[in-house]
């Protein structure tokens, strides 16, 4: 290897790209970066569309670039590169140690064009549910950086900055499968009891007759296709929002689904935090998605026409 | 096909109830490939429904699916039978639960094996894990009275042949499972190294079991 990045310290880290698509009919989960908006901003910034990157969901992340490399990071953390604090969403060209200390919940992404990860069924994503794809990176693992990284120094202008993806801090917006189920989700308060890439479990906090659901609704049904963002009802007092590594079928009744633009917000939840839901319409969900994409493309377009600031090595 | 009403499933997908989901899914695929090529619209069959997916939230998707239903109903020749390949799977009927299954259904061990091997099973869908088939019997039989186990096992070995809730399946890898294990097979159900065809089964395939 002419150049590589070595993991020095990792918490819960996987490798993710935009996901493994076209095999859901065969039982293969989609996986992919949990916060797709941030993933797309980083890949746009670095001009490596659909490139793999490290996604850390817990703990700090510390790596070492063996030689000068183009890279960028984003997420809830403080990053030191060569002892200098380095802002998120900025293109860097450095070598040596990069250390990101976590400051809050959510995914920390570290991306470098040309990160060499074998593809499985067309994707470099680690599937934590089925075990497909690369193993979770551990301290001592090395990943080659191919010549794409060097090419990127000419295109991904060092010092360029991408505006962070804005996240809604309000209720999670949902499309309900039936009005009654949507009302039930919206009237109750929900506390996250476990969080993983497979899904988020919530316990119902509210306790009164008005906010209860007919027991027959949560009876197990015929197994059916499910998708990330779908909300399952295992019982009166529990729901599960499926994550990017969820299995492709499920037998629980489904109440609705979190809209696409809010799926990434799920990655930033903490165990014990409370969530509310708000019903929305398909037209609103589509507008939200269009606005989100428009902001992303505008940001990338600005990057391609702007000049970079000083290079530091 | 009757005229079910498509409903929003997520903001990127629509669900349609169907009595023949594999045939319906194949008909929808043909329709969308012809009418909306390169749209990225894909179709997933379930056991009693079909899910149509768009890569992005698309308010027109529900209307598009309604048009697909009308089109398929209006041109019966476009409907496929939803058939795929036929498979024969050899099984050693020594599963840990075969006695209990017989007791529950009031059948001897040999009668359980005969009922399993005489049935032609159809792959209704794949899910739960890569390559895990939900096998539907071609005619009514005693399995429909068999519920899932009260306590699922944490680890069911790969190759376990199982029955529950009117269906049969084969575990493609070590997985937690609540189905009753009646046998074991050596067939490989999922291999991601096999590129475009990583699974042995696809929805619509038929399966016959034989005593190994």
Short mmCIF file of C-alpha atoms in Angstrom, two decimals:
data_model
loop_
_atom_site.label_atom_id
_atom_site.label_comp_id
_atom_site.label_asym_id
_atom_site.label_seq_id
_atom_site.Cartn_x
_atom_site.Cartn_y
_atom_site.Cartn_z
CA UNK A 1 0.00 0.00 0.00
CA UNK A 2 1.33 3.43 -0.91
CA UNK A 3 -0.98 5.18 1.50
CA UNK A 4 -3.43 4.03 4.11
CA UNK A 5 -5.46 5.00 7.12
CA UNK A 6 -5.07 2.97 10.30
CA UNK A 7 -7.65 2.78 13.07
CA UNK A 8 -6.02 3.68 16.37
CA UNK A 9 -9.09 3.81 18.57
CA UNK A 10 -12.71 3.07 17.80
CA UNK A 11 -15.94 2.75 19.72
CA UNK A 12 -18.87 1.38 17.74
CA UNK A 13 -17.68 1.97 14.19
CA UNK A 14 -18.90 0.58 10.89
CA UNK A 15 -18.22 1.39 7.27
CA UNK A 16 -21.12 2.88 5.35
CA UNK A 17 -21.93 4.19 1.92
CA UNK A 18 -25.33 5.02 0.43
CA UNK A 19 -26.54 1.45 0.96
CA UNK A 20 -27.08 -1.93 -0.64
CA UNK A 21 -30.02 -1.66 -3.04
CA UNK A 22 -31.82 -4.04 -5.32
CA UNK A 23 -31.61 -7.11 -3.06
CA UNK A 24 -34.41 -6.34 -0.58
CA UNK A 25 -36.61 -8.95 -2.32
CA UNK A 26 -34.01 -11.53 -1.37
CA UNK A 27 -34.02 -10.57 2.31
CA UNK A 28 -30.91 -8.36 2.18
CA UNK A 29 -31.25 -5.15 4.26
CA UNK A 30 -30.46 -1.79 2.66
CA UNK A 31 -28.04 -0.59 5.39
CA UNK A 32 -26.14 2.56 4.41
CA UNK A 33 -25.28 5.71 6.34
CA UNK A 34 -27.85 6.39 9.03
CA UNK A 35 -27.70 10.17 8.47
CA UNK A 36 -27.84 10.19 4.69
CA UNK A 37 -28.02 13.98 4.49
CA UNK A 38 -24.65 14.39 6.25
CA UNK A 39 -23.22 11.50 4.24
CA UNK A 40 -24.25 13.19 0.97
CA UNK A 41 -22.79 16.52 2.06
CA UNK A 42 -19.43 14.93 2.82
CA UNK A 43 -19.32 12.91 -0.40
CA UNK A 44 -20.37 16.02 -2.33
CA UNK A 45 -17.70 18.07 -0.59
CA UNK A 46 -15.01 15.49 -1.38
CA UNK A 47 -16.35 14.68 -4.85
CA UNK A 48 -16.51 10.96 -4.12
CA UNK A 49 -20.14 10.08 -4.77
CA UNK A 50 -21.24 6.90 -3.06
CA UNK A 51 -17.81 6.49 -1.48
CA UNK A 52 -17.46 4.52 1.78
CA UNK A 53 -16.72 6.29 5.05
CA UNK A 54 -16.40 5.45 8.72
CA UNK A 55 -19.56 5.89 10.80
CA UNK A 56 -19.03 5.98 14.57
CA UNK A 57 -22.13 5.69 16.75
CA UNK A 58 -20.47 5.56 20.16
CA UNK A 59 -17.11 6.42 21.62
CA UNK A 60 -14.25 8.45 20.19
CA UNK A 61 -12.59 7.83 16.83
CA UNK A 62 -8.87 8.06 16.31
CA UNK A 63 -7.06 7.25 13.06
CA UNK A 64 -3.69 7.85 11.48
CA UNK A 65 -3.12 8.72 7.82
CA UNK A 66 0.21 7.17 6.81
CA UNK A 67 0.81 9.85 4.19
CA UNK A 68 -0.80 13.15 3.16
CA UNK A 69 -4.46 12.48 2.43
CA UNK A 70 -7.61 14.36 1.57
CA UNK A 71 -10.30 13.88 4.21
CA UNK A 72 -13.23 15.48 5.99
CA UNK A 73 -15.35 14.74 9.02
CA UNK A 74 -18.75 15.69 10.45
CA UNK A 75 -20.77 15.01 13.55
CA UNK A 76 -20.97 15.69 17.29
CA UNK A 77 -17.29 15.93 18.22
CA UNK A 78 -14.09 17.93 18.55
CA UNK A 79 -11.43 16.98 16.04
CA UNK A 80 -7.70 17.44 16.46
CA UNK A 81 -5.44 16.88 13.44
CA UNK A 82 -1.77 17.28 14.12
CA UNK A 83 -2.68 18.95 17.39
CA UNK A 84 -4.75 21.63 15.65
CA UNK A 85 -8.53 21.80 16.16
CA UNK A 86 -10.18 21.12 12.83
CA UNK A 87 -13.77 22.17 12.06
CA UNK A 88 -16.28 19.69 10.72
CA UNK A 89 -17.46 19.75 7.10
CA UNK A 90 -14.07 21.09 5.93
CA UNK A 91 -11.78 19.54 3.31
CA UNK A 92 -8.37 18.82 4.80
CA UNK A 93 -5.09 17.66 3.34
CA UNK A 94 -2.92 16.34 6.14
CA UNK A 95 -1.10 13.26 7.33
CA UNK A 96 -0.68 11.76 10.76
CA UNK A 97 -3.12 11.37 13.60
CA UNK A 98 -6.69 12.58 13.50
CA UNK A 99 -8.51 12.32 16.78
CA UNK A 100 -12.24 12.99 17.17
CA UNK A 101 -13.54 13.20 20.73
CA UNK A 102 -17.28 12.68 20.93
CA UNK A 103 -19.29 15.52 22.45
CA UNK A 104 -22.82 14.15 22.06
CA UNK A 105 -25.05 11.46 20.59
CA UNK A 106 -25.24 10.75 16.89
CA UNK A 107 -23.03 9.50 14.08
CA UNK A 108 -19.53 10.88 13.57
CA UNK A 109 -18.47 10.47 9.95
CA UNK A 110 -14.88 10.41 8.71
CA UNK A 111 -14.48 10.29 4.94
CA UNK A 112 -11.48 10.05 2.63
CA UNK A 113 -11.83 9.59 -1.14
CA UNK A 114 -10.37 6.33 -2.41
CA UNK A 115 -10.92 4.49 0.88
CA UNK A 116 -10.48 0.93 -0.30
CA UNK A 117 -13.21 -1.37 1.00
CA UNK A 118 -14.34 -4.53 -0.85
CA UNK A 119 -17.90 -4.42 -2.11
CA UNK A 120 -20.48 -7.04 -1.16
CA UNK A 121 -23.55 -7.07 -3.38
CA UNK A 122 -22.56 -3.67 -4.75
CA UNK A 123 -22.02 -1.89 -1.44
CA UNK A 124 -19.27 -1.35 1.11
CA UNK A 125 -21.77 -0.97 3.96
CA UNK A 126 -21.47 -3.03 7.12
CA UNK A 127 -24.81 -4.71 7.81
CA UNK A 128 -24.92 -5.20 11.57
CA UNK A 129 -28.12 -7.30 11.34
CA UNK A 130 -27.17 -9.88 8.71
CA UNK A 131 -23.39 -9.71 8.99
CA UNK A 132 -22.97 -8.87 5.30
CA UNK A 133 -20.22 -6.52 4.24
CA UNK A 134 -16.99 -5.57 6.00
CA UNK A 135 -16.41 -6.36 9.63
CA UNK A 136 -16.56 -3.50 12.08
CA UNK A 137 -13.18 -1.73 12.04
CA UNK A 138 -11.02 -2.35 15.10
CA UNK A 139 -7.85 -0.77 16.40
CA UNK A 140 -4.94 -1.86 14.22
CA UNK A 141 -7.01 -2.31 11.04
CA UNK A 142 -5.56 -0.60 7.97
CA UNK A 143 -7.49 0.54 4.90
CA UNK A 144 -5.71 1.41 1.70
CA UNK A 145 -6.22 4.85 0.20
CA UNK A 146 -6.07 4.54 -3.56
CA UNK A 147 -4.89 7.11 -6.03
CA UNK A 148 -8.43 8.53 -6.14
CA UNK A 149 -7.44 10.33 -2.95
CA UNK A 150 -4.61 12.11 -4.76
CA UNK A 151 -6.85 12.98 -7.71
CA UNK A 152 -9.23 14.57 -5.26
CA UNK A 153 -6.68 17.19 -4.28
CA UNK A 154 -7.31 18.74 -7.68
CA UNK A 155 -11.09 18.63 -7.47
CA UNK A 156 -12.18 18.75 -3.84
CA UNK A 157 -10.60 22.10 -3.08
CA UNK A 158 -8.83 21.99 0.24
CA UNK A 159 -10.30 24.37 2.72
CA UNK A 160 -13.79 24.18 1.17
CA UNK A 161 -16.58 23.98 3.65
CA UNK A 162 -20.03 22.41 3.45
CA UNK A 163 -22.85 23.78 5.57
CA UNK A 164 -23.93 21.12 8.04
CA UNK A 165 -27.22 19.37 7.36
CA UNK A 166 -29.93 21.11 9.37
CA UNK A 167 -31.90 18.81 11.59
CA UNK A 168 -35.40 19.36 12.81
CA UNK A 169 -35.53 19.47 16.60
CA UNK A 170 -39.30 19.17 16.74
CA UNK A 171 -41.52 16.09 16.69
CA UNK A 172 -40.79 13.30 14.23
CA UNK A 173 -43.05 13.71 11.22
CA UNK A 174 -44.92 10.59 10.18
CA UNK A 175 -47.29 9.25 7.57
CA UNK A 176 -49.84 7.20 9.48
CA UNK A 177 -51.25 3.99 8.01
CA UNK A 178 -54.60 4.72 9.63
CA UNK A 179 -55.87 7.89 11.24
CA UNK A 180 -56.52 6.15 14.57
CA UNK A 181 -52.95 4.84 14.73
CA UNK A 182 -51.50 8.22 13.83
CA UNK A 183 -53.58 9.88 16.56
CA UNK A 184 -52.41 7.25 19.05
CA UNK A 185 -48.76 7.91 18.20
CA UNK A 186 -49.23 11.68 18.36
CA UNK A 187 -51.18 11.82 21.64
CA UNK A 188 -48.64 9.77 23.58
CA UNK A 189 -45.12 10.55 24.75
CA UNK A 190 -42.45 7.99 23.94
CA UNK A 191 -39.17 7.28 25.71
CA UNK A 192 -36.31 5.62 23.81
CA UNK A 193 -35.23 2.43 25.60
CA UNK A 194 -32.73 1.02 23.11
CA UNK A 195 -31.04 2.40 20.01
CA UNK A 196 -29.13 0.53 17.32
CA UNK A 197 -28.82 0.54 13.56
CA UNK A 198 -31.49 -2.18 13.49
CA UNK A 199 -34.04 0.07 15.16
CA UNK A 200 -35.12 2.20 18.06
CA UNK A 201 -37.43 0.84 20.75
CA UNK A 202 -39.71 3.19 22.61
CA UNK A 203 -41.77 2.70 25.74
CA UNK A 204 -45.04 4.59 26.04
CA UNK A 205 -44.83 7.16 28.84
CA UNK A 206 -48.42 8.40 28.95
CA UNK A 207 -50.85 6.36 31.03
CA UNK A 208 -54.53 7.05 30.58
CA UNK A 209 -57.46 5.37 28.86
CA UNK A 210 -57.64 7.94 26.09
CA UNK A 211 -54.14 7.20 24.97
CA UNK A 212 -54.52 3.42 24.90
CA UNK A 213 -54.96 1.35 21.80
CA UNK A 214 -57.34 -1.53 21.19
CA UNK A 215 -55.38 -4.67 22.18
CA UNK A 216 -56.28 -6.39 18.90
CA UNK A 217 -54.23 -3.85 16.96
CA UNK A 218 -50.92 -5.08 18.33
CA UNK A 219 -51.65 -8.73 17.56
CA UNK A 220 -48.96 -10.29 15.38
CA UNK A 221 -49.94 -10.33 11.72
CA UNK A 222 -48.83 -12.15 8.60
CA UNK A 223 -45.19 -11.31 7.92
CA UNK A 224 -44.87 -8.56 5.36
CA UNK A 225 -42.18 -6.37 3.76
CA UNK A 226 -40.88 -3.58 5.97
CA UNK A 227 -38.55 -0.64 5.35
CA UNK A 228 -36.34 1.64 7.45
CA UNK A 229 -38.54 4.24 9.13
CA UNK A 230 -41.58 1.99 9.44
CA UNK A 231 -43.11 2.06 12.94
CA UNK A 232 -44.04 -1.34 14.38
CA UNK A 233 -46.38 -1.97 17.33
CA UNK A 234 -45.21 -5.03 19.31
CA UNK A 235 -47.54 -4.18 22.19
CA UNK A 236 -49.81 -1.52 23.69
CA UNK A 237 -46.88 0.13 25.41
CA UNK A 238 -44.04 -0.26 22.94
CA UNK A 239 -43.17 0.77 19.41
CA UNK A 240 -40.13 0.17 17.24
CA UNK A 241 -38.92 2.51 14.51
CA UNK A 242 -36.89 0.39 12.09
CA UNK A 243 -33.34 1.50 11.34
CA UNK A 244 -31.14 1.15 8.24
CA UNK A 245 -30.04 -2.41 9.13
CA UNK A 246 -33.54 -3.70 9.87
CA UNK A 247 -34.64 -7.03 8.46
CA UNK A 248 -36.70 -6.80 5.30
CA UNK A 249 -39.83 -8.43 6.73
CA UNK A 250 -41.75 -8.17 9.98
CA UNK A 251 -44.89 -9.58 11.58
CA UNK A 252 -46.00 -6.74 13.85
CA UNK A 253 -48.80 -4.36 13.00
CA UNK A 254 -47.40 -1.14 11.56
CA UNK A 255 -48.67 2.28 12.62
CA UNK A 256 -47.01 4.38 9.97
CA UNK A 257 -43.57 5.54 8.91
CA UNK A 258 -41.22 8.41 9.71
CA UNK A 259 -40.81 10.66 6.65
CA UNK A 260 -37.56 10.39 4.76
CA UNK A 261 -36.09 13.76 5.79
CA UNK A 262 -36.49 12.87 9.48
CA UNK A 263 -34.90 9.41 9.27
CA UNK A 264 -31.44 10.84 9.88
CA UNK A 265 -32.68 12.58 13.04
CA UNK A 266 -33.22 9.15 14.58
CA UNK A 267 -29.48 8.61 14.63
CA UNK A 268 -29.05 11.50 17.09
CA UNK A 269 -31.42 10.22 19.77
CA UNK A 270 -30.26 9.17 23.21
CA UNK A 271 -31.54 6.36 25.38
CA UNK A 272 -33.99 7.88 27.83
CA UNK A 273 -34.89 10.83 25.62
CA UNK A 274 -38.53 11.49 24.87
CA UNK A 275 -39.96 11.80 21.40
CA UNK A 276 -43.27 13.11 20.08
CA UNK A 277 -44.81 12.39 16.71
CA UNK A 278 -46.66 14.68 14.33
CA UNK A 279 -48.81 13.47 11.45
CA UNK A 280 -48.14 14.98 8.07
CA UNK A 281 -49.29 14.50 4.50
CA UNK A 282 -47.57 12.98 1.52
CA UNK A 283 -47.44 16.36 -0.20
CA UNK A 284 -45.67 17.94 2.80
CA UNK A 285 -43.24 15.02 3.00
CA UNK A 286 -42.38 15.42 -0.69
CA UNK A 287 -41.87 19.20 -0.29
CA UNK A 288 -39.58 18.63 2.69
CA UNK A 289 -37.54 16.16 0.68
CA UNK A 290 -37.31 18.51 -2.33
CA UNK A 291 -36.18 21.42 -0.12
CA UNK A 292 -33.60 19.21 1.54
CA UNK A 293 -32.22 18.06 -1.83
CA UNK A 294 -32.29 21.62 -3.19
CA UNK A 295 -30.20 22.85 -0.26
CA UNK A 296 -27.75 20.00 -0.74
CA UNK A 297 -27.31 20.60 -4.47
CA UNK A 298 -27.04 24.35 -3.91
CA UNK A 299 -24.32 23.75 -1.34
CA UNK A 300 -22.39 21.42 -3.66
CA UNK A 301 -22.78 23.86 -6.55
CA UNK A 302 -21.37 26.69 -4.40
CA UNK A 303 -18.43 24.49 -3.45
CA UNK A 304 -17.52 23.76 -7.03
CA UNK A 305 -17.32 27.45 -7.90
CA UNK A 306 -15.64 28.79 -4.78
CA UNK A 307 -11.91 29.08 -4.15
CA UNK A 308 -10.30 27.20 -1.30
CA UNK A 309 -8.46 28.75 1.61
CA UNK A 310 -4.95 28.00 2.79
CA UNK A 311 -3.67 24.47 2.55
CA UNK A 312 -2.17 23.10 5.71
CA UNK A 313 -0.17 19.95 6.06
CA UNK B 1 -57.23 -9.30 -10.32
CA UNK B 2 -59.77 -7.36 -8.21
CA UNK B 3 -59.32 -3.67 -7.70
CA UNK B 4 -57.61 -3.02 -4.39
CA UNK B 5 -56.89 0.52 -3.35
CA UNK B 6 -53.21 1.48 -3.11
CA UNK B 7 -52.26 3.15 0.18
CA UNK B 8 -49.20 5.05 1.29
CA UNK B 9 -46.78 2.83 3.23
CA UNK B 10 -43.91 5.30 3.64
CA UNK B 11 -43.38 8.60 1.81
CA UNK B 12 -41.39 6.59 -0.76
CA UNK B 13 -43.68 3.57 -1.10
CA UNK B 14 -47.23 2.39 -1.67
CA UNK B 15 -48.79 -0.90 -0.54
CA UNK B 16 -51.49 -2.86 -2.36
CA UNK B 17 -53.29 -5.87 -0.92
CA UNK B 18 -53.17 -8.83 -3.30
CA UNK B 19 -54.32 -12.45 -3.32
CA UNK B 20 -51.51 -13.29 -5.76
CA UNK B 21 -48.68 -11.01 -4.72
CA UNK B 22 -45.88 -12.65 -6.76
CA UNK B 23 -47.90 -12.54 -9.99
CA UNK B 24 -49.03 -8.99 -9.19
CA UNK B 25 -45.46 -7.91 -8.47
CA UNK B 26 -44.24 -9.35 -11.77
CA UNK B 27 -47.06 -7.61 -13.66
CA UNK B 28 -46.28 -4.30 -11.93
CA UNK B 29 -42.58 -4.65 -12.76
CA UNK B 30 -43.38 -5.15 -16.43
CA UNK B 31 -45.73 -2.14 -16.38
CA UNK B 32 -43.32 0.25 -14.65
CA UNK B 33 -40.35 -0.87 -16.77
CA UNK B 34 -42.41 -0.14 -19.90
CA UNK B 35 -44.14 3.10 -18.78
CA UNK B 36 -41.49 4.63 -16.52
CA UNK B 37 -38.10 3.25 -17.55
CA UNK B 38 -35.12 4.50 -15.50
CA UNK B 39 -37.50 5.80 -12.82
CA UNK B 40 -35.91 3.57 -10.20
CA UNK B 41 -39.37 2.31 -9.17
CA UNK B 42 -39.10 -1.20 -7.73
CA UNK B 43 -41.61 -3.77 -6.50
CA UNK B 44 -41.51 -6.13 -3.52
CA UNK B 45 -43.99 -8.97 -3.08
CA UNK B 46 -45.23 -9.92 0.39
CA UNK B 47 -47.40 -12.84 1.39
CA UNK B 48 -50.65 -10.91 1.02
CA UNK B 49 -49.56 -7.59 -0.45
CA UNK B 50 -47.21 -5.85 -2.84
CA UNK B 51 -45.07 -2.82 -1.96
CA UNK B 52 -44.08 -0.42 -4.76
CA UNK B 53 -41.09 1.78 -3.96
CA UNK B 54 -39.74 5.01 -5.37
CA UNK B 55 -36.16 6.21 -4.75
CA UNK B 56 -37.51 9.58 -3.53
CA UNK B 57 -40.84 10.79 -2.08
CA UNK B 58 -43.17 10.98 -5.09
CA UNK B 59 -46.72 12.28 -4.53
CA UNK B 60 -47.77 10.80 -7.89
CA UNK B 61 -46.70 7.28 -6.92
CA UNK B 62 -50.08 6.23 -5.54
CA UNK B 63 -51.83 7.33 -8.71
CA UNK B 64 -49.19 5.54 -10.79
CA UNK B 65 -49.87 2.32 -8.89
CA UNK B 66 -53.62 2.79 -9.37
CA UNK B 67 -52.96 3.11 -13.11
CA UNK B 68 -50.83 -0.03 -13.00
CA UNK B 69 -53.70 -1.92 -11.37
CA UNK B 70 -56.14 -0.71 -14.02
CA UNK B 71 -53.75 -1.59 -16.79
CA UNK B 72 -53.11 -5.09 -15.50
CA UNK B 73 -56.85 -5.68 -15.00
CA UNK B 74 -57.64 -4.37 -18.47
CA UNK B 75 -55.11 -6.59 -20.21
CA UNK B 76 -55.35 -10.07 -18.68
CA UNK B 77 -52.72 -11.38 -21.05
CA UNK B 78 -50.09 -9.39 -19.21
CA UNK B 79 -50.69 -11.25 -15.98
CA UNK B 80 -48.11 -13.90 -15.24
CA UNK B 81 -48.73 -16.88 -13.05
CA UNK B 82 -45.91 -15.78 -10.81
CA UNK B 83 -43.99 -18.99 -11.40
CA UNK B 84 -40.27 -19.44 -11.08
CA UNK B 85 -37.85 -22.33 -10.91
CA UNK B 86 -38.57 -25.70 -9.34
CA UNK B 87 -36.27 -27.00 -6.61
CA UNK B 88 -35.92 -30.37 -4.89
CA UNK B 89 -34.44 -30.21 -1.40
CA UNK B 90 -33.16 -33.31 0.36
CA UNK B 91 -33.86 -33.35 4.09
CA UNK B 92 -32.78 -35.54 6.97
CA UNK B 93 -35.97 -35.58 9.05
CA UNK B 94 -34.29 -35.71 12.44
CA UNK B 95 -35.28 -32.28 13.69
CA UNK B 96 -35.52 -31.71 17.43
CA UNK B 97 -39.20 -30.73 17.26
CA UNK B 98 -40.57 -33.34 14.86
CA UNK B 99 -42.07 -35.42 17.66
CA UNK B 100 -43.72 -32.43 19.28
CA UNK B 101 -45.11 -31.29 15.94
CA UNK B 102 -46.65 -34.70 15.44
CA UNK B 103 -48.16 -34.65 18.93
CA UNK B 104 -49.62 -31.17 18.41
CA UNK B 105 -51.18 -32.16 15.10
CA UNK B 106 -52.21 -35.65 16.22
CA UNK B 107 -49.92 -37.27 13.65
CA UNK B 108 -47.15 -39.84 13.76
CA UNK B 109 -43.58 -38.86 12.85
CA UNK B 110 -43.92 -40.66 9.52
CA UNK B 111 -47.18 -38.86 8.81
CA UNK B 112 -45.50 -35.50 9.47
CA UNK B 113 -42.72 -36.39 7.02
CA UNK B 114 -45.22 -37.60 4.43
CA UNK B 115 -47.29 -34.41 4.73
CA UNK B 116 -44.14 -32.27 4.34
CA UNK B 117 -42.79 -34.17 1.32
CA UNK B 118 -46.11 -34.61 -0.49
CA UNK B 119 -46.79 -30.87 -0.47
CA UNK B 120 -45.57 -28.63 -3.27
CA UNK B 121 -44.38 -25.44 -1.59
CA UNK B 122 -44.17 -22.07 -3.26
CA UNK B 123 -41.75 -19.27 -2.27
CA UNK B 124 -44.09 -16.48 -1.19
CA UNK B 125 -41.34 -14.05 -0.26
CA UNK B 126 -37.82 -13.85 1.15
CA UNK B 127 -37.11 -11.91 4.30
CA UNK B 128 -36.23 -11.96 8.01
CA UNK B 129 -32.65 -12.76 6.91
CA UNK B 130 -30.95 -12.92 3.48
CA UNK B 131 -32.23 -15.98 1.62
CA UNK B 132 -34.81 -16.99 4.29
CA UNK B 133 -37.84 -18.28 2.32
CA UNK B 134 -41.46 -18.14 3.45
CA UNK B 135 -42.81 -21.32 1.80
CA UNK B 136 -46.56 -21.48 1.21
CA UNK B 137 -48.23 -24.87 0.69
CA UNK B 138 -50.03 -25.42 -2.58
CA UNK B 139 -53.10 -26.83 -0.84
CA UNK B 140 -54.61 -26.77 2.67
CA UNK B 141 -52.92 -29.07 5.13
CA UNK B 142 -52.49 -29.55 8.87
CA UNK B 143 -49.65 -27.01 9.23
CA UNK B 144 -52.04 -24.10 9.39
CA UNK B 145 -52.94 -25.11 12.96
CA UNK B 146 -49.37 -25.08 14.16
CA UNK B 147 -48.47 -21.82 15.93
CA UNK B 148 -44.93 -20.56 16.37
CA UNK B 149 -43.04 -21.79 19.44
CA UNK B 150 -43.90 -19.92 22.63
CA UNK B 151 -40.23 -19.26 23.29
CA UNK B 152 -38.03 -18.65 20.29
CA UNK B 153 -34.59 -20.22 20.31
CA UNK B 154 -31.62 -17.87 20.45
CA UNK B 155 -29.76 -19.91 17.86
CA UNK B 156 -31.23 -22.14 15.20
CA UNK B 157 -28.53 -23.87 13.16
CA UNK B 158 -28.06 -23.14 9.48
CA UNK B 159 -29.85 -25.67 7.30
CA UNK B 160 -32.65 -26.30 9.81
CA UNK B 161 -35.90 -27.14 8.02
CA UNK B 162 -38.81 -25.75 9.99
CA UNK B 163 -42.59 -25.29 10.01
CA UNK B 164 -44.96 -22.84 11.71
CA UNK B 165 -48.10 -20.79 11.10
CA UNK B 166 -49.02 -22.69 7.97
CA UNK B 167 -45.63 -22.29 6.32
CA UNK B 168 -42.28 -24.00 6.02
CA UNK B 169 -38.79 -22.59 5.72
CA UNK B 170 -35.07 -23.33 5.82
CA UNK B 171 -32.75 -21.27 8.00
CA UNK B 172 -29.98 -19.92 5.73
CA UNK B 173 -27.60 -19.23 8.63
CA UNK B 174 -27.47 -19.39 12.43
CA UNK B 175 -30.37 -17.21 13.52
CA UNK B 176 -32.79 -16.78 16.40
CA UNK B 177 -36.03 -18.53 15.52
CA UNK B 178 -39.47 -19.50 16.75
CA UNK B 179 -40.35 -22.10 14.14
CA UNK B 180 -40.46 -25.86 14.83
CA UNK B 181 -37.42 -27.71 13.51
CA UNK B 182 -38.34 -30.96 11.79
CA UNK B 183 -35.20 -31.65 9.76
CA UNK B 184 -31.92 -30.45 8.37
CA UNK B 185 -30.53 -29.95 4.86
CA UNK B 186 -27.08 -29.17 3.47
CA UNK B 187 -28.28 -26.88 0.69
CA UNK B 188 -26.77 -23.37 0.58
CA UNK B 189 -29.46 -20.70 0.55
CA UNK B 190 -27.41 -17.52 0.50
CA UNK B 191 -23.94 -16.71 -0.81
CA UNK B 192 -23.13 -13.02 -1.35
CA UNK B 193 -20.17 -14.02 -3.53
CA UNK B 194 -22.63 -15.14 -6.18
CA UNK B 195 -23.14 -11.61 -7.47
CA UNK B 196 -26.42 -11.26 -9.32
CA UNK B 197 -27.99 -14.42 -7.86
CA UNK B 198 -26.89 -14.60 -4.22
CA UNK B 199 -29.92 -16.62 -3.09
CA UNK B 200 -31.03 -20.11 -4.09
CA UNK B 201 -34.70 -19.12 -4.06
CA UNK B 202 -36.66 -16.25 -5.51
CA UNK B 203 -40.31 -15.35 -4.97
CA UNK B 204 -42.43 -17.58 -7.21
CA UNK B 205 -40.09 -20.60 -7.15
CA UNK B 206 -41.54 -23.97 -6.13
CA UNK B 207 -39.96 -26.40 -3.67
CA UNK B 208 -40.44 -30.10 -3.10
CA UNK B 209 -38.81 -31.78 -0.12
CA UNK B 210 -37.49 -35.35 -0.29
CA UNK B 211 -36.15 -37.64 2.37
CA UNK B 212 -32.37 -37.71 2.11
#
